Amino acid sequence: IEQGLFVFELGGVSIIHEDVLDVDFENDGPYVNFSATVESFDGNVEEVTLYYSIDNINWNDVTMYNNSSFNGYDVVMTFDQAGILVYYYITASNDIGQSSRYPVSENENVMFVYGDLPDIVIDDFEINNGWIVESDATSGLWELVEPNPTYDDGILAQTDFDHSEFGENCFVTGNDEQENNSGQDDVDGGSTTLLSPVYDLSNYDNVMLTYWRWYTNNLGNNPGTDIWQVQVTNDGNNWNNLEFINQSNPSWKRERFVLGDYINLSNQVQFKFIASDLLYDGDVGSGGSLVEAAVDDFKLEAIAFDLIIGDINLDGEVNVLDVVSLVNVILGTQSSESADINSDGEVNVLDVVNLVNLILG
């Protein structure tokens, strides 16, 4: 900044978007509203496009149209399959050749669950279901407890509550309660590793991992120098990083990973959560930071791509409610990509006849 501020370009297109949350058919229905506020500093917004995929490989696109709000653009979608992951991103361009993307990174997409994924493992850490602690740290070892908070000059470093809706326990790095001691049982002098049980995932096509974590390293003598790691293996020997970061986040943050993107699923899948406070030779800025971490609500879910033919409203059943939905599609008051029952390229009364025949067996 001592060199001054250099403006290379003035203008551009901005996209403000709130990520789509998981879609629960029982509460939300099968329809997904994608909306964004798009503005152009110079020129006029020309095109806003939603790109979406259910496998993160094959992509489709649909135009987002300007709605009644001045800069609002949206499109309502349904998908043929239930119990799937939907990936998407949004692009926008103006009439003077400028464009933008949400999320900004070309390698990043938004992901949400459409429907319900079958549960394989749910662990809220109220009791220990086979997790093991391995450490060479001198303090701050993982333990399963109701957490005590840690403060540094009034700034919260370690959480004072777990994440689960019902319950009070989670895994935290050290939990000694020492009043007015900001370094009370934080990670020091090495690493502490929380090792999961071994899971047999060999019968699943793909699996999604979800967990909530708390991690801070931005306080103490050398803030921001230590690393938070989460790793996965399918053979007990070779470990792949899911997370390898040094960014603090003093709040419960959800992380999700499609395991098939990192390993081949086997009967020896295992996970590590590693918090460290290390001094590196020759690095005068390392070591001595206040490192605190916590993990809660660990979950493994099966990713399915099965479609029930005739399930227009995607509630997992084929019944008269699907006939109502199909009639609404024909009348133009509703849309669904699964409405063309006989796959003739049109949605009409013939699809109603086929749907009734499916219901009648």
XYZ file of C-alpha atoms in Angstrom:
361
model
C 0.000 0.000 0.000
C 3.007 2.304 0.457
C 3.280 2.341 -3.372
C -0.185 3.914 -3.698
C -3.570 2.716 -4.986
C -3.711 1.740 -8.669
C -7.099 1.529 -10.404
C -6.828 -0.720 -13.457
C -10.527 -0.754 -14.318
C -13.595 1.121 -13.089
C -16.875 -0.696 -13.482
C -17.932 -4.294 -13.692
C -20.969 -6.418 -12.900
C -21.902 -7.374 -9.344
C -23.892 -10.466 -8.286
C -25.411 -10.561 -4.805
C -26.838 -13.985 -4.025
C -27.924 -15.898 -0.926
C -26.905 -19.543 -1.228
C -29.743 -22.036 -1.618
C -30.158 -24.143 1.510
C -30.972 -27.849 1.611
C -34.441 -28.515 0.186
C -36.717 -30.528 2.475
C -39.694 -31.691 0.414
C -41.938 -32.082 3.451
C -41.486 -28.450 4.471
C -40.324 -26.718 1.296
C -41.829 -28.712 -1.586
C -39.862 -29.693 -4.687
C -39.501 -26.184 -6.118
C -36.215 -24.317 -5.767
C -36.079 -20.557 -6.244
C -32.714 -19.256 -7.444
C -32.571 -15.471 -7.081
C -29.893 -12.804 -7.341
C -29.487 -9.050 -7.386
C -27.402 -8.087 -10.411
C -26.111 -4.581 -11.139
C -23.802 -3.096 -13.735
C -21.656 -0.109 -12.780
C -21.492 0.965 -16.423
C -23.667 -0.213 -19.297
C -26.725 -2.423 -18.864
C -27.126 -5.968 -17.588
C -27.537 -8.131 -20.671
C -27.679 -11.734 -19.476
C -27.891 -13.639 -16.182
C -27.447 -17.416 -16.349
C -27.761 -20.252 -13.829
C -25.508 -23.274 -14.430
C -26.450 -26.448 -12.561
C -25.365 -30.082 -12.282
C -26.300 -33.157 -10.244
C -22.925 -34.864 -10.592
C -20.504 -31.893 -10.776
C -19.427 -33.181 -14.203
C -22.268 -32.646 -16.682
C -23.672 -29.120 -16.627
C -26.880 -27.506 -17.889
C -27.827 -23.842 -18.008
C -31.008 -21.805 -17.799
C -31.632 -18.075 -18.162
C -32.561 -16.077 -15.066
C -35.121 -13.398 -15.883
C -35.613 -9.939 -14.458
C -38.467 -10.001 -11.943
C -40.615 -7.244 -10.527
C -37.759 -5.804 -8.442
C -35.452 -3.354 -10.215
C -32.280 -5.445 -10.206
C -33.706 -8.833 -9.231
C -33.300 -11.941 -11.381
C -34.659 -15.400 -10.636
C -35.707 -18.786 -11.955
C -37.683 -21.606 -10.305
C -36.461 -25.162 -10.856
C -37.326 -28.760 -10.011
C -35.115 -31.789 -10.626
C -35.896 -35.307 -11.819
C -34.158 -37.043 -8.936
C -34.684 -36.882 -5.206
C -32.011 -37.503 -2.615
C -29.231 -35.900 -4.653
C -26.699 -33.104 -4.475
C -27.242 -30.100 -6.734
C -24.243 -27.973 -7.720
C -24.656 -24.527 -9.250
C -23.106 -21.164 -10.026
C -24.385 -17.915 -11.570
C -22.863 -15.705 -14.254
C -23.843 -12.240 -15.414
C -22.682 -9.939 -18.215
C -23.404 -6.450 -19.465
C -23.594 -4.905 -22.926
C -20.039 -3.546 -22.851
C -18.359 -6.928 -22.505
C -17.890 -7.134 -18.743
C -18.902 -10.233 -16.795
C -18.765 -11.788 -13.340
C -19.402 -15.074 -11.586
C -20.835 -16.257 -8.261
C -18.925 -17.795 -6.536
C -15.966 -15.806 -7.846
C -13.532 -18.717 -8.087
C -13.776 -20.830 -11.243
C -13.108 -23.934 -9.126
C -15.863 -23.256 -6.588
C -19.587 -24.014 -6.817
C -22.504 -23.845 -4.416
C -23.886 -27.222 -3.309
C -27.150 -28.207 -1.585
C -29.104 -31.400 -0.856
C -32.302 -31.865 -2.861
C -34.628 -34.100 -0.867
C -33.317 -36.353 1.873
C -30.127 -38.394 1.783
C -30.224 -41.762 3.590
C -28.237 -41.643 6.822
C -25.293 -44.013 7.265
C -23.748 -42.580 10.443
C -25.046 -39.843 12.760
C -22.843 -38.970 15.731
C -23.744 -36.002 17.943
C -20.897 -36.840 20.362
C -23.081 -37.059 23.439
C -21.225 -40.315 24.108
C -18.003 -41.692 22.637
C -18.785 -44.100 19.813
C -15.266 -45.393 19.280
C -13.255 -42.211 18.648
C -9.578 -42.275 19.689
C -7.168 -39.463 20.657
C -3.511 -39.617 19.590
C -1.263 -36.697 20.590
C 2.277 -35.485 21.084
C 1.156 -32.046 22.298
C 1.950 -31.023 25.876
C -1.576 -29.651 26.482
C -4.901 -29.095 24.805
C -5.566 -32.753 23.950
C -8.922 -33.681 22.441
C -11.573 -34.663 24.983
C -15.327 -35.287 24.887
C -16.949 -32.859 27.345
C -19.327 -29.985 27.841
C -17.004 -27.171 26.727
C -15.632 -24.397 28.925
C -14.970 -21.113 27.100
C -11.538 -19.536 26.611
C -11.122 -15.748 26.313
C -8.130 -13.610 25.417
C -8.573 -9.956 26.428
C -12.312 -10.488 26.253
C -12.204 -12.162 22.824
C -13.733 -15.647 22.666
C -11.261 -18.291 21.490
C -12.928 -21.571 22.516
C -16.668 -22.185 22.378
C -18.778 -22.372 25.540
C -21.498 -24.558 23.971
C -21.764 -27.528 21.636
C -23.490 -27.362 18.256
C -26.203 -30.047 18.603
C -29.806 -28.934 18.946
C -30.277 -31.450 21.756
C -27.298 -32.246 23.967
C -24.335 -30.491 25.528
C -21.169 -32.433 24.661
C -18.669 -32.173 21.819
C -14.974 -32.853 21.249
C -12.769 -29.896 22.257
C -9.014 -29.345 22.535
C -8.523 -29.210 26.309
C -11.153 -28.179 28.830
C -9.445 -27.197 32.092
C -11.319 -24.336 33.723
C -8.907 -21.660 34.957
C -10.425 -18.258 35.553
C -8.726 -15.340 33.750
C -6.207 -17.645 32.058
C -6.439 -17.143 28.287
C -4.098 -20.081 27.666
C -6.132 -22.516 29.735
C -5.419 -25.915 28.255
C -5.118 -24.737 24.634
C -2.999 -26.767 22.196
C 0.721 -26.358 22.946
C 3.976 -28.044 21.967
C 2.765 -30.321 19.179
C -0.355 -31.808 17.621
C -3.477 -33.511 18.947
C -5.360 -35.870 16.628
C -8.960 -37.055 16.891
C -9.273 -40.366 15.050
C -12.671 -41.717 13.958
C -13.791 -45.346 13.969
C -13.240 -47.309 10.744
C -16.331 -47.263 8.517
C -17.332 -49.784 5.849
C -18.570 -47.659 2.923
C -17.798 -50.215 0.219
C -21.481 -50.804 -0.630
C -22.225 -47.162 -1.461
C -21.808 -45.422 -4.814
C -20.903 -42.192 -3.053
C -21.102 -40.680 0.417
C -21.307 -37.137 1.759
C -19.446 -36.193 4.935
C -20.817 -33.363 7.083
C -19.437 -32.024 10.349
C -19.421 -28.794 12.330
C -16.130 -27.393 13.574
C -14.766 -24.493 15.597
C -11.188 -23.338 15.058
C -9.186 -20.322 16.236
C -5.461 -19.575 15.960
C -5.503 -15.764 15.616
C -4.697 -14.927 19.246
C -1.568 -15.266 21.367
C 2.086 -14.463 20.576
C 2.173 -15.615 16.929
C -1.380 -15.498 15.578
C -2.396 -17.160 12.332
C 0.657 -19.391 11.960
C -0.758 -22.819 12.820
C -2.668 -25.260 10.630
C -6.017 -27.032 11.000
C -6.168 -30.360 9.164
C -8.914 -32.858 8.386
C -7.867 -36.026 6.570
C -9.471 -39.173 5.163
C -8.071 -42.605 4.253
C -9.470 -45.717 2.591
C -6.643 -48.072 3.556
C -5.312 -46.846 6.910
C -1.974 -45.824 5.384
C -2.477 -43.113 2.770
C -4.221 -39.967 3.973
C -5.778 -37.213 1.815
C -6.452 -33.681 3.045
C -10.037 -32.493 3.214
C -9.024 -29.307 5.029
C -5.576 -27.717 5.383
C -6.103 -24.124 6.508
C -4.837 -21.458 8.888
C -7.905 -19.195 8.873
C -9.577 -18.627 12.244
C -13.342 -18.812 12.571
C -14.605 -18.332 16.157
C -18.032 -19.845 15.455
C -19.542 -23.186 14.528
C -18.988 -23.703 10.794
C -20.450 -26.513 8.708
C -18.131 -28.354 6.346
C -19.228 -30.798 3.625
C -17.277 -33.118 1.368
C -18.281 -35.673 -1.268
C -15.906 -38.480 -0.372
C -15.791 -39.917 -3.884
C -13.923 -36.757 -4.927
C -11.056 -37.697 -2.594
C -10.925 -41.492 -2.205
C -12.318 -44.725 -3.587
C -14.844 -45.930 -1.036
C -13.773 -49.070 0.808
C -14.368 -50.957 4.054
C -11.494 -49.064 5.734
C -12.613 -45.420 5.585
C -11.380 -43.358 8.528
C -11.012 -39.657 9.419
C -8.548 -37.474 11.356
C -9.117 -34.037 12.906
C -5.756 -32.432 13.737
C -5.065 -29.226 15.701
C -1.436 -28.115 16.176
C 0.746 -25.476 17.780
C 4.179 -26.035 16.243
C 7.507 -24.208 16.213
C 9.202 -24.554 12.826
C 13.004 -24.342 12.607
C 14.084 -21.061 11.075
C 10.595 -19.528 11.308
C 10.674 -16.892 14.052
C 6.951 -16.233 13.569
C 5.752 -19.732 14.407
C 4.705 -21.314 17.686
C 3.079 -19.755 20.723
C -0.313 -18.970 19.178
C -3.523 -19.644 21.082
C -4.979 -22.678 19.270
C -8.472 -23.937 20.136
C -10.676 -26.349 18.177
C -13.948 -28.248 18.549
C -15.902 -30.792 16.475
C -19.556 -31.796 16.659
C -22.408 -33.417 14.707
C -20.464 -35.780 12.475
C -22.603 -37.374 9.735
C -22.206 -39.685 6.734
C -25.025 -39.845 4.157
C -25.521 -41.941 1.034
C -25.822 -40.041 -2.233
C -28.494 -41.633 -4.450
C -29.567 -40.932 -8.029
C -32.743 -43.055 -8.165
C -35.881 -41.638 -9.783
C -39.370 -43.019 -9.184
C -41.201 -42.673 -12.503
C -44.459 -40.798 -11.963
C -43.378 -39.097 -8.755
C -44.118 -35.602 -10.092
C -44.070 -33.858 -6.701
C -40.964 -35.816 -5.606
C -42.356 -36.952 -2.252
C -41.158 -40.533 -2.712
C -44.601 -41.923 -3.609
C -46.721 -42.205 -6.763
C -50.340 -41.329 -5.972
C -53.221 -38.977 -6.775
C -51.201 -35.959 -5.577
C -48.898 -36.538 -8.547
C -51.933 -36.440 -10.873
C -52.832 -33.025 -9.441
C -49.278 -31.807 -9.967
C -49.218 -33.159 -13.527
C -52.474 -31.408 -14.400
C -50.989 -28.180 -13.026
C -47.970 -28.663 -15.293
C -50.257 -29.079 -18.328
C -52.194 -25.953 -17.338
C -48.944 -24.010 -17.011
C -49.279 -23.185 -13.316
C -46.446 -25.501 -12.298
C -43.298 -26.916 -13.851
C -41.449 -30.214 -13.450
C -38.727 -31.949 -15.449
C -40.244 -35.359 -14.531
C -43.730 -34.656 -15.969
C -43.147 -36.275 -19.387
C -44.170 -39.773 -18.251
C -44.142 -41.410 -21.701
C -40.981 -39.561 -22.822
C -42.500 -38.336 -26.092
C -41.168 -34.803 -25.685
C -44.543 -33.329 -24.709
C -46.508 -33.022 -21.479
C -50.187 -33.596 -22.197
C -53.225 -35.758 -21.379
C -51.385 -38.895 -22.551
C -49.015 -38.449 -19.605
C -52.013 -38.241 -17.282
C -53.309 -41.554 -18.686
C -49.897 -43.174 -18.182
C -49.636 -41.806 -14.644
C -53.089 -43.126 -13.702
C -52.094 -46.535 -15.110
C -48.966 -46.479 -12.921
C -51.074 -45.682 -9.843
C -53.525 -48.491 -10.695
C -50.664 -50.922 -11.232
